[in-house]
PDB file of C-alpha atoms in Angstrom:
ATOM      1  CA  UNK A   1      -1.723  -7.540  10.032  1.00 88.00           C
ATOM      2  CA  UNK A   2       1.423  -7.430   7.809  1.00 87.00           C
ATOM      3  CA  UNK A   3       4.257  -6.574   9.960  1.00 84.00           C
ATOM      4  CA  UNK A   4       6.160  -3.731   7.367  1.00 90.00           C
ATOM      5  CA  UNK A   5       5.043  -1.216   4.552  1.00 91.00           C
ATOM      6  CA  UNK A   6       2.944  -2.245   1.754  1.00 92.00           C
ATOM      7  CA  UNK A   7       4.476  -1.786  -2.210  1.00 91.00           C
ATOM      8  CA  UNK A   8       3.744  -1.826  -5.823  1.00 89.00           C
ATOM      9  CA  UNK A   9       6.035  -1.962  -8.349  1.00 87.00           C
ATOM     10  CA  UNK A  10       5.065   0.447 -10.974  1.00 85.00           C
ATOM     11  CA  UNK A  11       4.421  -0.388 -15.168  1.00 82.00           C
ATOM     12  CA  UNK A  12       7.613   1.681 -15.150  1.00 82.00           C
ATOM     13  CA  UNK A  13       9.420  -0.100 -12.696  1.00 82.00           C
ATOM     14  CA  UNK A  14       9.267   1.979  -9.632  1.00 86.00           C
ATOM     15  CA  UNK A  15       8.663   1.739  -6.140  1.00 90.00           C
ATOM     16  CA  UNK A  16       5.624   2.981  -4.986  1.00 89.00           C
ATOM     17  CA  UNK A  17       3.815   2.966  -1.399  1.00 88.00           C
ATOM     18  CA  UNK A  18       1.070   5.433  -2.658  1.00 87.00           C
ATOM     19  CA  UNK A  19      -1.067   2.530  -4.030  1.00 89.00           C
ATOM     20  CA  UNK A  20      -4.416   3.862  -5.570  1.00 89.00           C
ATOM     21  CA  UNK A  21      -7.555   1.773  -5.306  1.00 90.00           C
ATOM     22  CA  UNK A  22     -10.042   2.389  -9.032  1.00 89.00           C
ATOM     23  CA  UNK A  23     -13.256   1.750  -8.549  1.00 87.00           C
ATOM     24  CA  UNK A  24     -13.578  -1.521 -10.541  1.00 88.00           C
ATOM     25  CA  UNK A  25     -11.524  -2.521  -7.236  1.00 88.00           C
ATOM     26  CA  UNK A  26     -14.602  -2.326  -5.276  1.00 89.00           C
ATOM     27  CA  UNK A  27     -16.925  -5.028  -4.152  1.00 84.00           C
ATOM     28  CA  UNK A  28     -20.513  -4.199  -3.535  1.00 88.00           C
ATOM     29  CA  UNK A  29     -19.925  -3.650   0.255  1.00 93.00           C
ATOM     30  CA  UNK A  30     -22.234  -0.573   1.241  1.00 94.00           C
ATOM     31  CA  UNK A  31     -19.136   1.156   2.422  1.00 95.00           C
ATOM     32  CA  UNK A  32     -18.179   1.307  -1.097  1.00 94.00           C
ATOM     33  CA  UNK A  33     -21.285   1.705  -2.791  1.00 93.00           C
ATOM     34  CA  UNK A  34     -22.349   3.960   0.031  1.00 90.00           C
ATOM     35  CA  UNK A  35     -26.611   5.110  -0.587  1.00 86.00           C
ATOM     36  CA  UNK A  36     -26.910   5.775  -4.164  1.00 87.00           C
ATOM     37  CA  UNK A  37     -24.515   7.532  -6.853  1.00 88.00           C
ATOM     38  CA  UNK A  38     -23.975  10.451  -4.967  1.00 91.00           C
ATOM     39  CA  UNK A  39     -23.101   8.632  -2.040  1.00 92.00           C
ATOM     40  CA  UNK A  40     -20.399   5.922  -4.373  1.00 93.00           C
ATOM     41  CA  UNK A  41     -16.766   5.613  -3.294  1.00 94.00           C
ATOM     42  CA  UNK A  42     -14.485   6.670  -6.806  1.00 92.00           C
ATOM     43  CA  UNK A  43     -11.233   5.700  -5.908  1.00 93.00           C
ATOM     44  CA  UNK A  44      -9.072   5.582  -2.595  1.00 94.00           C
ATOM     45  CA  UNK A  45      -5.598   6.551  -2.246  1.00 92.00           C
ATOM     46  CA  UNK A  46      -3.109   4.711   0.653  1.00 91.00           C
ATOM     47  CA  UNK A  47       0.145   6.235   1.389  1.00 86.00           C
ATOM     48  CA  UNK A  48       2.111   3.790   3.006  1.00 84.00           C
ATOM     49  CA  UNK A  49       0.578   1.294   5.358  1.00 89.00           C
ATOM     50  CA  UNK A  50       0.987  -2.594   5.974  1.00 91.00           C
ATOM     51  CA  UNK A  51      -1.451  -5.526   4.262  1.00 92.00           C
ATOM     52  CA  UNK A  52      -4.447  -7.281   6.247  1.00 93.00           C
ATOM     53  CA  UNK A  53      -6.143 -10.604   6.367  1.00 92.00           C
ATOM     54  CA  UNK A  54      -9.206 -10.814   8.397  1.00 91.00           C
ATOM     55  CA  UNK A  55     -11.280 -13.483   9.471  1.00 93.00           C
ATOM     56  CA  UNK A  56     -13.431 -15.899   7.713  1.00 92.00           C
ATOM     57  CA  UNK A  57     -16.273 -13.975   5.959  1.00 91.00           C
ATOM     58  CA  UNK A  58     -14.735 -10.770   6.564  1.00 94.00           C
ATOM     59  CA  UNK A  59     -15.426  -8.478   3.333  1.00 94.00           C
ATOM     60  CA  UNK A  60     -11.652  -7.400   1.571  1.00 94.00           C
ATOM     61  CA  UNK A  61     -12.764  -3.349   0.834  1.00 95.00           C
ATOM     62  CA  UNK A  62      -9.225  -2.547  -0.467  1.00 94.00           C
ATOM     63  CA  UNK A  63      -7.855  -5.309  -2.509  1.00 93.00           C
ATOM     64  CA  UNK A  64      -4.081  -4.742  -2.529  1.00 89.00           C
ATOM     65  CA  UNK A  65      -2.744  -5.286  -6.288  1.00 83.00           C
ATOM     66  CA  UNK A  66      -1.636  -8.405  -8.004  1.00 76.00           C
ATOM     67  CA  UNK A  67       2.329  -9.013  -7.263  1.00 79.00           C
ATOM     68  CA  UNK A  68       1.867  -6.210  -3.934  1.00 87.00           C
ATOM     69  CA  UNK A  69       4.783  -7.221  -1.746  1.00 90.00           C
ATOM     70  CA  UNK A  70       5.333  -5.683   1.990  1.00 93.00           C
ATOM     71  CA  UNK A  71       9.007  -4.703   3.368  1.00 93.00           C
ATOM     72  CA  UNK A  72       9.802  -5.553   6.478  1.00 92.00           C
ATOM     73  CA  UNK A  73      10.668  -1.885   7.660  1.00 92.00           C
ATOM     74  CA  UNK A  74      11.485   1.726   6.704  1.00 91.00           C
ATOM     75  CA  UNK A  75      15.157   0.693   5.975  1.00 93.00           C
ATOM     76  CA  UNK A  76      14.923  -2.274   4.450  1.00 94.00           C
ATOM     77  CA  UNK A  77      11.980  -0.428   2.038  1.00 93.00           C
ATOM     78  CA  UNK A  78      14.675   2.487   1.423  1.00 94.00           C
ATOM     79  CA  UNK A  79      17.337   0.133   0.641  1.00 93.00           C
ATOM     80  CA  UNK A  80      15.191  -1.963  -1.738  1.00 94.00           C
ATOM     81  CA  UNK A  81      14.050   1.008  -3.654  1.00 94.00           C
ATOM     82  CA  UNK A  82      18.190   2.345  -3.525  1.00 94.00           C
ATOM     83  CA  UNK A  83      19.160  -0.824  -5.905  1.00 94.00           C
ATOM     84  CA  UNK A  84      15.925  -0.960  -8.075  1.00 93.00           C
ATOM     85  CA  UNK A  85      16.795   3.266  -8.694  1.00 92.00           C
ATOM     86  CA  UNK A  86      20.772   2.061  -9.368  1.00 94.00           C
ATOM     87  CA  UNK A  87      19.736  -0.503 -11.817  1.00 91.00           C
ATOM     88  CA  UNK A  88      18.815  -4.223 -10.718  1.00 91.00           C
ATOM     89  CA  UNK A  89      16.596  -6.289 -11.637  1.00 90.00           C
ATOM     90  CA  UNK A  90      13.247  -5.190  -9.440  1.00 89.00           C
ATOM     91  CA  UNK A  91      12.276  -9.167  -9.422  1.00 88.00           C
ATOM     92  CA  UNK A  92      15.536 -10.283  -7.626  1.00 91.00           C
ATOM     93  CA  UNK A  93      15.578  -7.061  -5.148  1.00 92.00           C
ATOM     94  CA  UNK A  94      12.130  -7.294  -4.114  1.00 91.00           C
ATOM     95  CA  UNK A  95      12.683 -11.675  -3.801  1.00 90.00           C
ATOM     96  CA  UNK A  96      15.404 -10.965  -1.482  1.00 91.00           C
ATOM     97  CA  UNK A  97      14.277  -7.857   0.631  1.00 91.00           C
ATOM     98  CA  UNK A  98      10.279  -8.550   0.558  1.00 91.00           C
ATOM     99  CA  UNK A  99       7.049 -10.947   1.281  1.00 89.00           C
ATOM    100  CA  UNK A 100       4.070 -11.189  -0.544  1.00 85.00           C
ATOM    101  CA  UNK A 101       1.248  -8.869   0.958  1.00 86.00           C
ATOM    102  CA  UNK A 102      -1.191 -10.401   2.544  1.00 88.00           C
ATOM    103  CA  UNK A 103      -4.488  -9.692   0.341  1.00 89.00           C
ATOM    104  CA  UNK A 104      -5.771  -6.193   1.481  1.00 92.00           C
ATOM    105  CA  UNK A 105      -5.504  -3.053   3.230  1.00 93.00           C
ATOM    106  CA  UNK A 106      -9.158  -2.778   4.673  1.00 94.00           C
ATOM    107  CA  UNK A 107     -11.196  -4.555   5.832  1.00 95.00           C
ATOM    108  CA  UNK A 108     -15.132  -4.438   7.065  1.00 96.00           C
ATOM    109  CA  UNK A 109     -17.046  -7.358   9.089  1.00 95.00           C
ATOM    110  CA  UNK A 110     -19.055  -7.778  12.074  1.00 94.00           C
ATOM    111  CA  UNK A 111     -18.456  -9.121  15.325  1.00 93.00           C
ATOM    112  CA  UNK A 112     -21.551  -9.952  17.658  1.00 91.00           C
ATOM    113  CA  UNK A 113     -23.992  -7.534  17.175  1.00 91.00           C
ATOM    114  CA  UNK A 114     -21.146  -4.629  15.935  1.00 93.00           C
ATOM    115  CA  UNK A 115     -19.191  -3.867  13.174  1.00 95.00           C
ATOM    116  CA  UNK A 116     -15.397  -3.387  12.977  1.00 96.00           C
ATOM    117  CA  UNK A 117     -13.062  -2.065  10.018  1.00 96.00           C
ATOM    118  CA  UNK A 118      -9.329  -2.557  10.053  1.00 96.00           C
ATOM    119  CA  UNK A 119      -7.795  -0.109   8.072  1.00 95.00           C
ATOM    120  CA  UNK A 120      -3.472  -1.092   7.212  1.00 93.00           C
ATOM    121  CA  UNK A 121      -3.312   2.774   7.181  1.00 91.00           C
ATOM    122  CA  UNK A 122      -3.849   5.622   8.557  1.00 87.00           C
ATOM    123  CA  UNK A 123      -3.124   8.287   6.105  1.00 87.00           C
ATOM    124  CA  UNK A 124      -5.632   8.303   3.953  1.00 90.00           C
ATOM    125  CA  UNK A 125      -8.078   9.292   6.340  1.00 92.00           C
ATOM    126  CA  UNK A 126      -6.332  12.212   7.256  1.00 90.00           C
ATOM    127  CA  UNK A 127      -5.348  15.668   5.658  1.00 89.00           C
ATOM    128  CA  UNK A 128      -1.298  16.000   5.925  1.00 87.00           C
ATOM    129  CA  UNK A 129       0.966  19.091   5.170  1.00 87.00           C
ATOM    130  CA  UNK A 130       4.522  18.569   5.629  1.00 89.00           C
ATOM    131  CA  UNK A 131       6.469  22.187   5.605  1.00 89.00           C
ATOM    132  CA  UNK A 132      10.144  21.966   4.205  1.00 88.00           C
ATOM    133  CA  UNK A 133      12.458  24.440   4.746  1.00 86.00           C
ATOM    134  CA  UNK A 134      12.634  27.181   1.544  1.00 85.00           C
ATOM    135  CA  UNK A 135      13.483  26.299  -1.566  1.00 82.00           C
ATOM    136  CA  UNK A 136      11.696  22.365  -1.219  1.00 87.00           C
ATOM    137  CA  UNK A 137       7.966  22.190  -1.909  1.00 88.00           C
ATOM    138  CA  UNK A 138       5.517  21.266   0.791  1.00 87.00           C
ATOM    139  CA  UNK A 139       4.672  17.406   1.565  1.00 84.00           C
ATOM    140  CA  UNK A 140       0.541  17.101   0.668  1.00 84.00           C
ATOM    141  CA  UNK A 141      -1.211  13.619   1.800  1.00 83.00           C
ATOM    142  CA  UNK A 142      -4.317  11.981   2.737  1.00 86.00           C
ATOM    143  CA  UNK A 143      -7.503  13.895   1.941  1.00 88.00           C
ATOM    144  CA  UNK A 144      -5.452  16.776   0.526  1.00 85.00           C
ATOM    145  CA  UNK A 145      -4.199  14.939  -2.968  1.00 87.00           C
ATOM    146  CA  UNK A 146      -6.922  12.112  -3.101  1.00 88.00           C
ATOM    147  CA  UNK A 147     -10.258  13.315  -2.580  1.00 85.00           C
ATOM    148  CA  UNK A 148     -12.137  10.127  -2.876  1.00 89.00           C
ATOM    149  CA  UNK A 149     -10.712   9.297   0.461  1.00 93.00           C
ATOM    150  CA  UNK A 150     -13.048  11.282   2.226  1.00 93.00           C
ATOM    151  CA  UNK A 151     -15.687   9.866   0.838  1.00 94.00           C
ATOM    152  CA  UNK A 152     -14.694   6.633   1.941  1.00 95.00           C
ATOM    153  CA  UNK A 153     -14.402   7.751   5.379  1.00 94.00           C
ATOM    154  CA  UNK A 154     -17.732   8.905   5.712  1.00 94.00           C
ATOM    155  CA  UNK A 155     -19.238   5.947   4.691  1.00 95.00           C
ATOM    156  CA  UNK A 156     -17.050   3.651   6.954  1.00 95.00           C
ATOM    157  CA  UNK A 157     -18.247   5.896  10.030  1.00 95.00           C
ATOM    158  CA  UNK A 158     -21.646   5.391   8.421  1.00 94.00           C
ATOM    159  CA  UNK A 159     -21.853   1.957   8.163  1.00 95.00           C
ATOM    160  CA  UNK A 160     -20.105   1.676  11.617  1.00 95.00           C
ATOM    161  CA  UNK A 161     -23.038   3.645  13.161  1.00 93.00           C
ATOM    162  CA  UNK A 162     -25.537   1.676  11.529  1.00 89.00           C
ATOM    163  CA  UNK A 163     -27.254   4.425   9.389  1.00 79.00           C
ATOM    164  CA  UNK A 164     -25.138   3.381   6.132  1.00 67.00           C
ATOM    165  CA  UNK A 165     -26.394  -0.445   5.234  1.00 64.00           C
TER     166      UNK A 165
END
């Protein structure tokens, strides 16, 4: 496991740790593909979360993005995304206050006669309100903005149990 929080830098130049996973991400894992159409994962949506590497002939389910980097913390994330908002060069900030991801942020293989998935986070399998005081809109996340994720969740519990490929 990556030791920080997984980012993207945006076609506009942004920061992002909401990374989005399309469907032409996807291998043909069942946990992807799930039983038929109805059953197909459409797109998953992380909200923060660190980068995995699993072991050999372990099957990458979310491919983190070409150029993904990982921060080592909360502050040093904040301060990176500080000077890339006041103007420098997003190629020398993230150099200097970032690693390369390592390639994913799930993960499915199996082990003995089980199966295990690593997830790098937590978030998307859940369904998050933040309340702000009045005046600042609520905080949605997880299953609440990015539908697919459920999806994906029920076939990872699925294939876990054995009834989903």
């Amino acid at each position: 496991m990556g030791k920080g929080y997984a980012f993207a830098i945006t076609t506009g130049g942004s920061v992002t740790t909401n990374l989005v996973y399309p469907p032409e991400a996807f291998g043909a894992h069942p946990i992807m593909t799930g039983g038929g159409a109805d059953e197909r994962v459409e797109s998953v949506t992380a909200f923060t979360g660190q980068s995995l590497a699993g072991p050999a002939g372990a099957t990458v389910l979310l491919p983190l993005t070409v150029g993904a980097r990982e921060a080592a913390d909360l502050p040093t994330l904040q301060r990176l995304v500080a000077r890339i908002e006041a103007g420098e060069a997003a190629d020398a900030v993230t150099a200097e206050l970032s690693a390369a991801a390592l390639p994913a942020q799930a993960l499915a293989f199996t082990h003995g006669e089980g199966r295990v998935v690593v997830l790098g986070e937590a978030g998307m399998l859940s369904a998050q309100l933040v309340r702000f005081p009045e005046g600042r809109p609520d905080l949605r996340f997880g299953m609440n903005v990015a539908p697919g994720n459920a999806r994906f969740g029920l076939n990872v519990m699925r294939w876990l149990s054995g009834s989903g490929g």
